[in-house]
């Protein structure tokens, strides 16, 4: 049977993809161009050249202030991720979709790799969403500083399997696109009817 993707399914997919790619992009910027450590060094060096001194602590404060508006996007994309998760739960509740683990368990042998990747991808995204929300509200939830530091380390570490599963998904989609005439990517855009 030719594949067809409903409007709700496509909306869910692209909300999820936008939010996850956006969240990863904010981390990339935080670790590169907007890294407070490198920018504090640049600020200190440039001001020294201009003959105005600044302490390392103050340079760090300035560098973090420059980074702050960009990092707000981490939370904006987090809200979009929350919307995508809520939509998937609604789809499951209204029988328009199933839990990824059920799809995996029902899949035939040749579909196991694909559905297994989706199951792990969705599981890792859920873990990121839960740990991120706990981090964001840690004071409100009464989580200690040490507890929050542990959650942050875990949240950051989990990004590695997430990137792996996203890359596996993109490689799988590319392979499907190149080895069949189905046009799966454009179907995910216009539905395929
Ligand atoms: C980080 C970004 C992305 C995430 C998290 C993601 C996530 C997912 C998930 C979880 C599924 C399985 C849905 C289900 O339960 O049935 C899926 C399917 C799909 N995705 Fe993505 N996706 C991303 C990016 C993309 C991109 C960039 C493309 C296109 C170039 C794409 C194309 C597809 C297609 C065509 C399917 C359907 C595959 C099939 O049913 O055989 N995805 N995606
Ligand atoms: C794909 C999903 C996500 C990825 C890949 C991701 C990645 C990261 C990484 C790598 C860090 C550590 C940054 C650093 O200290 O250098 C971080 C911090 C954080 N993330 Fe996420 N995150 C994701 C989703 C979320 C969500 C859904 C929330 C919910 C609000 C969230 C909230 C936070 C918070 C509060 C911090 C701590 C920021 C700070 O200490 O300045 N994240 N995230």
Tab-separated table of C-alpha atoms and ligand atoms in Angstrom:
chain	number	residue	atom	x	y	z
A	1	UNK	CA	0.000	0.000	0.000
A	2	UNK	CA	1.495	3.403	-0.946
A	3	UNK	CA	2.518	5.493	2.059
A	4	UNK	CA	0.367	8.462	3.031
A	5	UNK	CA	1.054	10.887	5.838
A	6	UNK	CA	-1.924	12.703	7.372
A	7	UNK	CA	-1.840	16.458	7.978
A	8	UNK	CA	-1.677	15.958	11.763
A	9	UNK	CA	1.161	13.434	11.427
A	10	UNK	CA	3.173	15.823	9.222
A	11	UNK	CA	2.510	18.747	11.562
A	12	UNK	CA	3.716	16.599	14.477
A	13	UNK	CA	6.831	15.460	12.560
A	14	UNK	CA	7.946	18.930	11.473
A	15	UNK	CA	7.268	20.494	14.887
A	16	UNK	CA	9.437	17.752	16.398
A	17	UNK	CA	12.196	18.095	13.774
A	18	UNK	CA	12.226	21.915	14.026
A	19	UNK	CA	12.436	21.868	17.817
A	20	UNK	CA	15.146	19.190	18.062
A	21	UNK	CA	17.299	20.755	15.313
A	22	UNK	CA	16.770	24.188	16.920
A	23	UNK	CA	17.768	22.912	20.368
A	24	UNK	CA	20.897	21.312	18.899
A	25	UNK	CA	21.730	24.578	17.073
A	26	UNK	CA	21.568	26.592	20.318
A	27	UNK	CA	23.985	24.132	21.937
A	28	UNK	CA	26.321	24.372	18.932
A	29	UNK	CA	26.372	28.185	19.240
A	30	UNK	CA	26.874	28.004	23.012
A	31	UNK	CA	29.888	25.748	22.551
A	32	UNK	CA	31.436	27.714	19.634
A	33	UNK	CA	30.889	31.380	18.614
A	34	UNK	CA	29.066	32.268	21.834
A	35	UNK	CA	31.230	30.292	24.271
A	36	UNK	CA	31.636	32.617	27.258
A	37	UNK	CA	35.160	31.341	27.940
A	38	UNK	CA	36.544	32.217	24.491
A	39	UNK	CA	34.574	35.472	24.291
A	40	UNK	CA	35.737	36.576	27.759
A	41	UNK	CA	39.328	36.083	26.569
A	42	UNK	CA	38.626	38.120	23.400
A	43	UNK	CA	37.010	40.927	25.432
A	44	UNK	CA	39.964	41.005	27.836
A	45	UNK	CA	42.551	40.975	25.042
A	46	UNK	CA	40.789	43.670	22.956
A	47	UNK	CA	40.281	45.987	25.925
A	48	UNK	CA	43.930	45.522	26.936
A	49	UNK	CA	44.955	46.599	23.396
A	50	UNK	CA	42.776	49.715	23.773
A	51	UNK	CA	44.500	50.461	27.061
A	52	UNK	CA	41.406	49.763	29.219
A	53	UNK	CA	41.760	46.887	31.625
A	54	UNK	CA	38.968	44.486	32.652
A	55	UNK	CA	39.191	41.656	35.161
A	56	UNK	CA	38.591	38.065	34.033
A	57	UNK	CA	35.430	37.969	36.210
A	58	UNK	CA	33.950	41.100	34.599
A	59	UNK	CA	34.890	39.886	31.100
A	60	UNK	CA	33.013	36.642	31.882
A	61	UNK	CA	29.939	38.632	32.992
A	62	UNK	CA	29.954	40.584	29.693
A	63	UNK	CA	30.476	37.410	27.614
A	64	UNK	CA	27.575	35.634	29.390
A	65	UNK	CA	25.336	38.669	28.841
A	66	UNK	CA	26.110	38.519	25.091
A	67	UNK	CA	25.230	34.810	25.041
A	68	UNK	CA	21.985	35.163	27.063
A	69	UNK	CA	19.530	36.266	24.294
A	70	UNK	CA	20.691	33.420	22.048
A	71	UNK	CA	20.235	30.862	24.871
A	72	UNK	CA	16.645	32.066	25.388
A	73	UNK	CA	15.997	30.194	22.125
A	74	UNK	CA	16.848	26.934	23.947
A	75	UNK	CA	13.689	27.518	25.967
A	76	UNK	CA	11.617	28.708	22.976
A	77	UNK	CA	12.471	25.506	21.081
A	78	UNK	CA	11.779	23.567	24.295
A	79	UNK	CA	8.202	24.930	24.220
A	80	UNK	CA	7.845	23.850	20.561
A	81	UNK	CA	9.125	20.392	21.577
A	82	UNK	CA	6.496	20.359	24.346
A	83	UNK	CA	3.800	21.129	21.736
A	84	UNK	CA	5.060	18.269	19.510
A	85	UNK	CA	5.003	15.843	22.459
A	86	UNK	CA	1.496	16.984	23.448
A	87	UNK	CA	0.328	16.496	19.846
A	88	UNK	CA	1.767	12.953	19.743
A	89	UNK	CA	0.008	12.113	23.035
A	90	UNK	CA	-3.238	13.458	21.547
A	91	UNK	CA	-2.660	11.320	18.418
A	92	UNK	CA	-2.117	8.234	20.576
A	93	UNK	CA	-5.219	9.005	22.654
A	94	UNK	CA	-7.335	9.391	19.494
A	95	UNK	CA	-5.833	6.251	17.887
A	96	UNK	CA	-4.119	8.201	15.095
A	97	UNK	CA	-0.711	6.910	16.246
A	98	UNK	CA	0.789	4.336	18.560
A	99	UNK	CA	3.549	4.389	21.144
A	100	UNK	CA	6.905	3.856	19.337
A	101	UNK	CA	7.575	0.733	21.476
A	102	UNK	CA	4.319	-0.870	20.254
A	103	UNK	CA	5.178	-0.006	16.628
A	104	UNK	CA	8.594	-1.641	17.187
A	105	UNK	CA	7.141	-4.774	18.789
A	106	UNK	CA	4.614	-5.237	15.979
A	107	UNK	CA	7.152	-4.600	13.174
A	108	UNK	CA	8.304	-7.387	10.847
A	109	UNK	CA	11.995	-8.391	10.717
A	110	UNK	CA	12.923	-6.006	7.881
A	111	UNK	CA	11.249	-3.063	9.659
A	112	UNK	CA	12.928	-3.682	13.014
A	113	UNK	CA	15.977	-1.454	12.381
A	114	UNK	CA	13.837	1.511	11.281
A	115	UNK	CA	11.214	1.216	14.007
A	116	UNK	CA	13.920	0.455	16.594
A	117	UNK	CA	15.729	3.686	15.646
A	118	UNK	CA	12.466	5.657	15.971
A	119	UNK	CA	11.772	4.072	19.346
A	120	UNK	CA	15.251	5.010	20.658
A	121	UNK	CA	15.019	8.483	19.078
A	122	UNK	CA	11.649	9.183	20.716
A	123	UNK	CA	12.846	7.735	24.040
A	124	UNK	CA	15.974	9.954	24.066
A	125	UNK	CA	13.925	13.039	23.122
A	126	UNK	CA	11.517	12.278	25.995
A	127	UNK	CA	14.483	11.954	28.412
A	128	UNK	CA	15.884	15.300	27.179
A	129	UNK	CA	12.495	16.955	27.637
A	130	UNK	CA	12.032	15.577	31.178
A	131	UNK	CA	15.593	16.336	32.356
A	132	UNK	CA	15.492	19.812	30.736
A	133	UNK	CA	12.185	20.648	32.415
A	134	UNK	CA	13.485	19.449	35.809
A	135	UNK	CA	16.569	21.658	35.284
A	136	UNK	CA	14.552	24.693	34.275
A	137	UNK	CA	12.230	24.419	37.283
A	138	UNK	CA	14.779	23.023	39.746
A	139	UNK	CA	14.403	25.864	42.263
A	140	UNK	CA	10.608	25.729	42.121
A	141	UNK	CA	10.743	21.923	42.537
A	142	UNK	CA	13.090	22.222	45.528
A	143	UNK	CA	15.932	20.297	43.812
A	144	UNK	CA	19.284	20.980	45.515
A	145	UNK	CA	22.211	22.634	43.702
A	146	UNK	CA	24.096	19.321	43.614
A	147	UNK	CA	20.993	17.546	42.308
A	148	UNK	CA	20.596	20.149	39.555
A	149	UNK	CA	24.299	19.830	38.640
A	150	UNK	CA	23.850	16.043	38.311
A	151	UNK	CA	20.746	16.462	36.126
A	152	UNK	CA	22.606	18.993	33.970
A	153	UNK	CA	25.519	16.581	33.466
A	154	UNK	CA	23.058	13.810	32.494
A	155	UNK	CA	21.074	16.172	30.203
A	156	UNK	CA	24.288	17.204	28.458
A	157	UNK	CA	25.589	13.619	28.161
A	158	UNK	CA	22.302	12.351	26.673
A	159	UNK	CA	22.783	14.695	23.747
A	160	UNK	CA	25.347	12.210	22.336
A	161	UNK	CA	22.952	9.255	21.830
A	162	UNK	CA	20.366	11.779	20.596
A	163	UNK	CA	22.730	13.016	17.866
A	164	UNK	CA	23.530	9.401	16.946
A	165	UNK	CA	19.830	8.481	16.526
A	166	UNK	CA	19.081	11.691	14.589
A	167	UNK	CA	21.969	10.895	12.205
A	168	UNK	CA	20.762	7.271	11.848
A	169	UNK	CA	17.273	8.594	11.027
A	170	UNK	CA	18.568	11.063	8.427
A	171	UNK	CA	20.810	8.374	6.863
A	172	UNK	CA	17.822	5.969	6.735
A	173	UNK	CA	15.586	8.596	5.105
A	174	UNK	CA	18.319	9.469	2.572
A	175	UNK	CA	18.816	5.781	1.748
A	176	UNK	CA	15.053	5.296	1.314
A	177	UNK	CA	14.890	8.393	-0.908
A	178	UNK	CA	17.779	7.242	-3.116
A	179	UNK	CA	16.937	3.537	-3.370
A	180	UNK	CA	13.192	3.734	-4.029
A	181	UNK	CA	11.070	5.837	-6.334
A	182	UNK	CA	8.631	6.586	-3.525
A	183	UNK	CA	9.753	10.191	-2.880
A	184	UNK	CA	9.391	9.737	0.869
A	185	UNK	CA	10.732	13.203	1.785
A	186	UNK	CA	8.255	15.072	-0.441
A	187	UNK	CA	5.482	12.814	0.906
A	188	UNK	CA	6.432	13.939	4.410
A	189	UNK	CA	5.919	17.501	3.128
A	190	UNK	CA	2.745	17.224	1.010
A	191	UNK	CA	1.213	14.032	2.396
A	192	UNK	CA	1.482	11.703	-0.586
A	193	UNK	CA	-2.167	11.409	-1.595
B	1	LIG	C1	16.007	16.130	14.428
B	1	LIG	C2	15.174	16.072	13.431
B	1	LIG	C3	14.183	14.956	13.217
B	1	LIG	C4	13.552	14.171	14.120
B	1	LIG	C5	13.676	14.195	15.644
B	1	LIG	C6	12.708	13.253	13.374
B	1	LIG	C7	11.905	12.270	13.939
B	1	LIG	C8	11.177	11.330	13.244
B	1	LIG	C9	10.436	10.234	13.837
B	1	LIG	C10	10.351	9.950	15.338
B	1	LIG	C11	9.863	9.539	12.822
B	1	LIG	C12	8.993	8.280	12.967
B	1	LIG	C13	7.587	8.664	13.103
B	1	LIG	C14	6.682	7.514	13.486
B	1	LIG	O1	6.572	7.230	14.669
B	1	LIG	O2	6.072	6.945	12.580
B	1	LIG	C15	10.212	10.187	11.573
B	1	LIG	C16	9.824	9.781	10.326
B	1	LIG	C17	10.227	10.381	9.152
B	1	LIG	N1	11.073	11.473	9.021
B	1	LIG	FE1	11.946	12.487	10.518
B	1	LIG	N2	12.834	13.523	12.039
B	1	LIG	C18	13.737	14.556	11.896
B	1	LIG	C19	14.164	15.137	10.737
B	1	LIG	C20	13.772	14.742	9.481
B	1	LIG	C21	14.206	15.359	8.246
B	1	LIG	C22	15.183	16.541	8.154
B	1	LIG	C23	13.584	14.680	7.234
B	1	LIG	C24	13.650	14.904	5.740
B	1	LIG	C25	14.710	15.223	5.103
B	1	LIG	C26	12.772	13.646	7.822
B	1	LIG	C27	11.974	12.775	7.134
B	1	LIG	C28	11.230	11.757	7.680
B	1	LIG	C29	10.449	10.808	6.906
B	1	LIG	C30	10.333	10.778	5.394
B	1	LIG	C31	9.828	9.933	7.827
B	1	LIG	C32	8.894	8.739	7.510
B	1	LIG	C33	9.734	7.532	7.331
B	1	LIG	C34	8.878	6.292	7.079
B	1	LIG	O3	7.767	6.197	7.576
B	1	LIG	O4	9.391	5.429	6.376
B	1	LIG	N3	12.916	13.706	9.205
B	1	LIG	N4	11.021	11.276	11.866
B	2	LIG	C1	16.898	17.956	21.914
B	2	LIG	C2	16.759	18.367	23.124
B	2	LIG	C3	17.822	19.093	23.941
B	2	LIG	C4	19.189	19.126	23.798
B	2	LIG	C5	20.045	18.469	22.733
B	2	LIG	C6	19.700	19.912	24.900
B	2	LIG	C7	21.040	20.132	25.169
B	2	LIG	C8	21.529	20.833	26.246
B	2	LIG	C9	22.933	20.947	26.596
B	2	LIG	C10	24.092	20.307	25.829
B	2	LIG	C11	23.026	21.715	27.696
B	2	LIG	C12	24.300	22.102	28.467
B	2	LIG	C13	24.877	23.372	27.900
B	2	LIG	C14	26.188	23.737	28.568
B	2	LIG	O1	26.215	23.881	29.797
B	2	LIG	O2	27.178	23.909	27.862
B	2	LIG	C15	21.676	22.094	28.072
B	2	LIG	C16	21.356	22.880	29.145
B	2	LIG	C17	20.078	23.142	29.549
B	2	LIG	N1	18.912	22.749	28.922
B	2	LIG	FE1	18.779	21.581	27.292
B	2	LIG	N2	18.648	20.370	25.663
B	2	LIG	C18	17.493	19.878	25.102
B	2	LIG	C19	16.206	20.085	25.557
B	2	LIG	C20	15.875	20.878	26.627
B	2	LIG	C21	14.526	21.110	27.079
B	2	LIG	C22	13.252	20.517	26.455
B	2	LIG	C23	14.609	21.944	28.136
B	2	LIG	C24	13.416	22.438	28.915
B	2	LIG	C25	13.271	23.663	29.309
B	2	LIG	C26	16.024	22.237	28.375
B	2	LIG	C27	16.524	23.021	29.387
B	2	LIG	C28	17.855	23.209	29.657
B	2	LIG	C29	18.351	23.975	30.795
B	2	LIG	C30	17.495	24.658	31.865
B	2	LIG	C31	19.746	23.935	30.724
B	2	LIG	C32	20.748	24.558	31.712
B	2	LIG	C33	21.217	25.879	31.159
B	2	LIG	C34	22.251	26.561	32.024
B	2	LIG	O3	22.703	26.004	33.026
B	2	LIG	O4	22.628	27.689	31.654
B	2	LIG	N3	16.755	21.571	27.422
B	2	LIG	N4	20.786	21.545	27.169
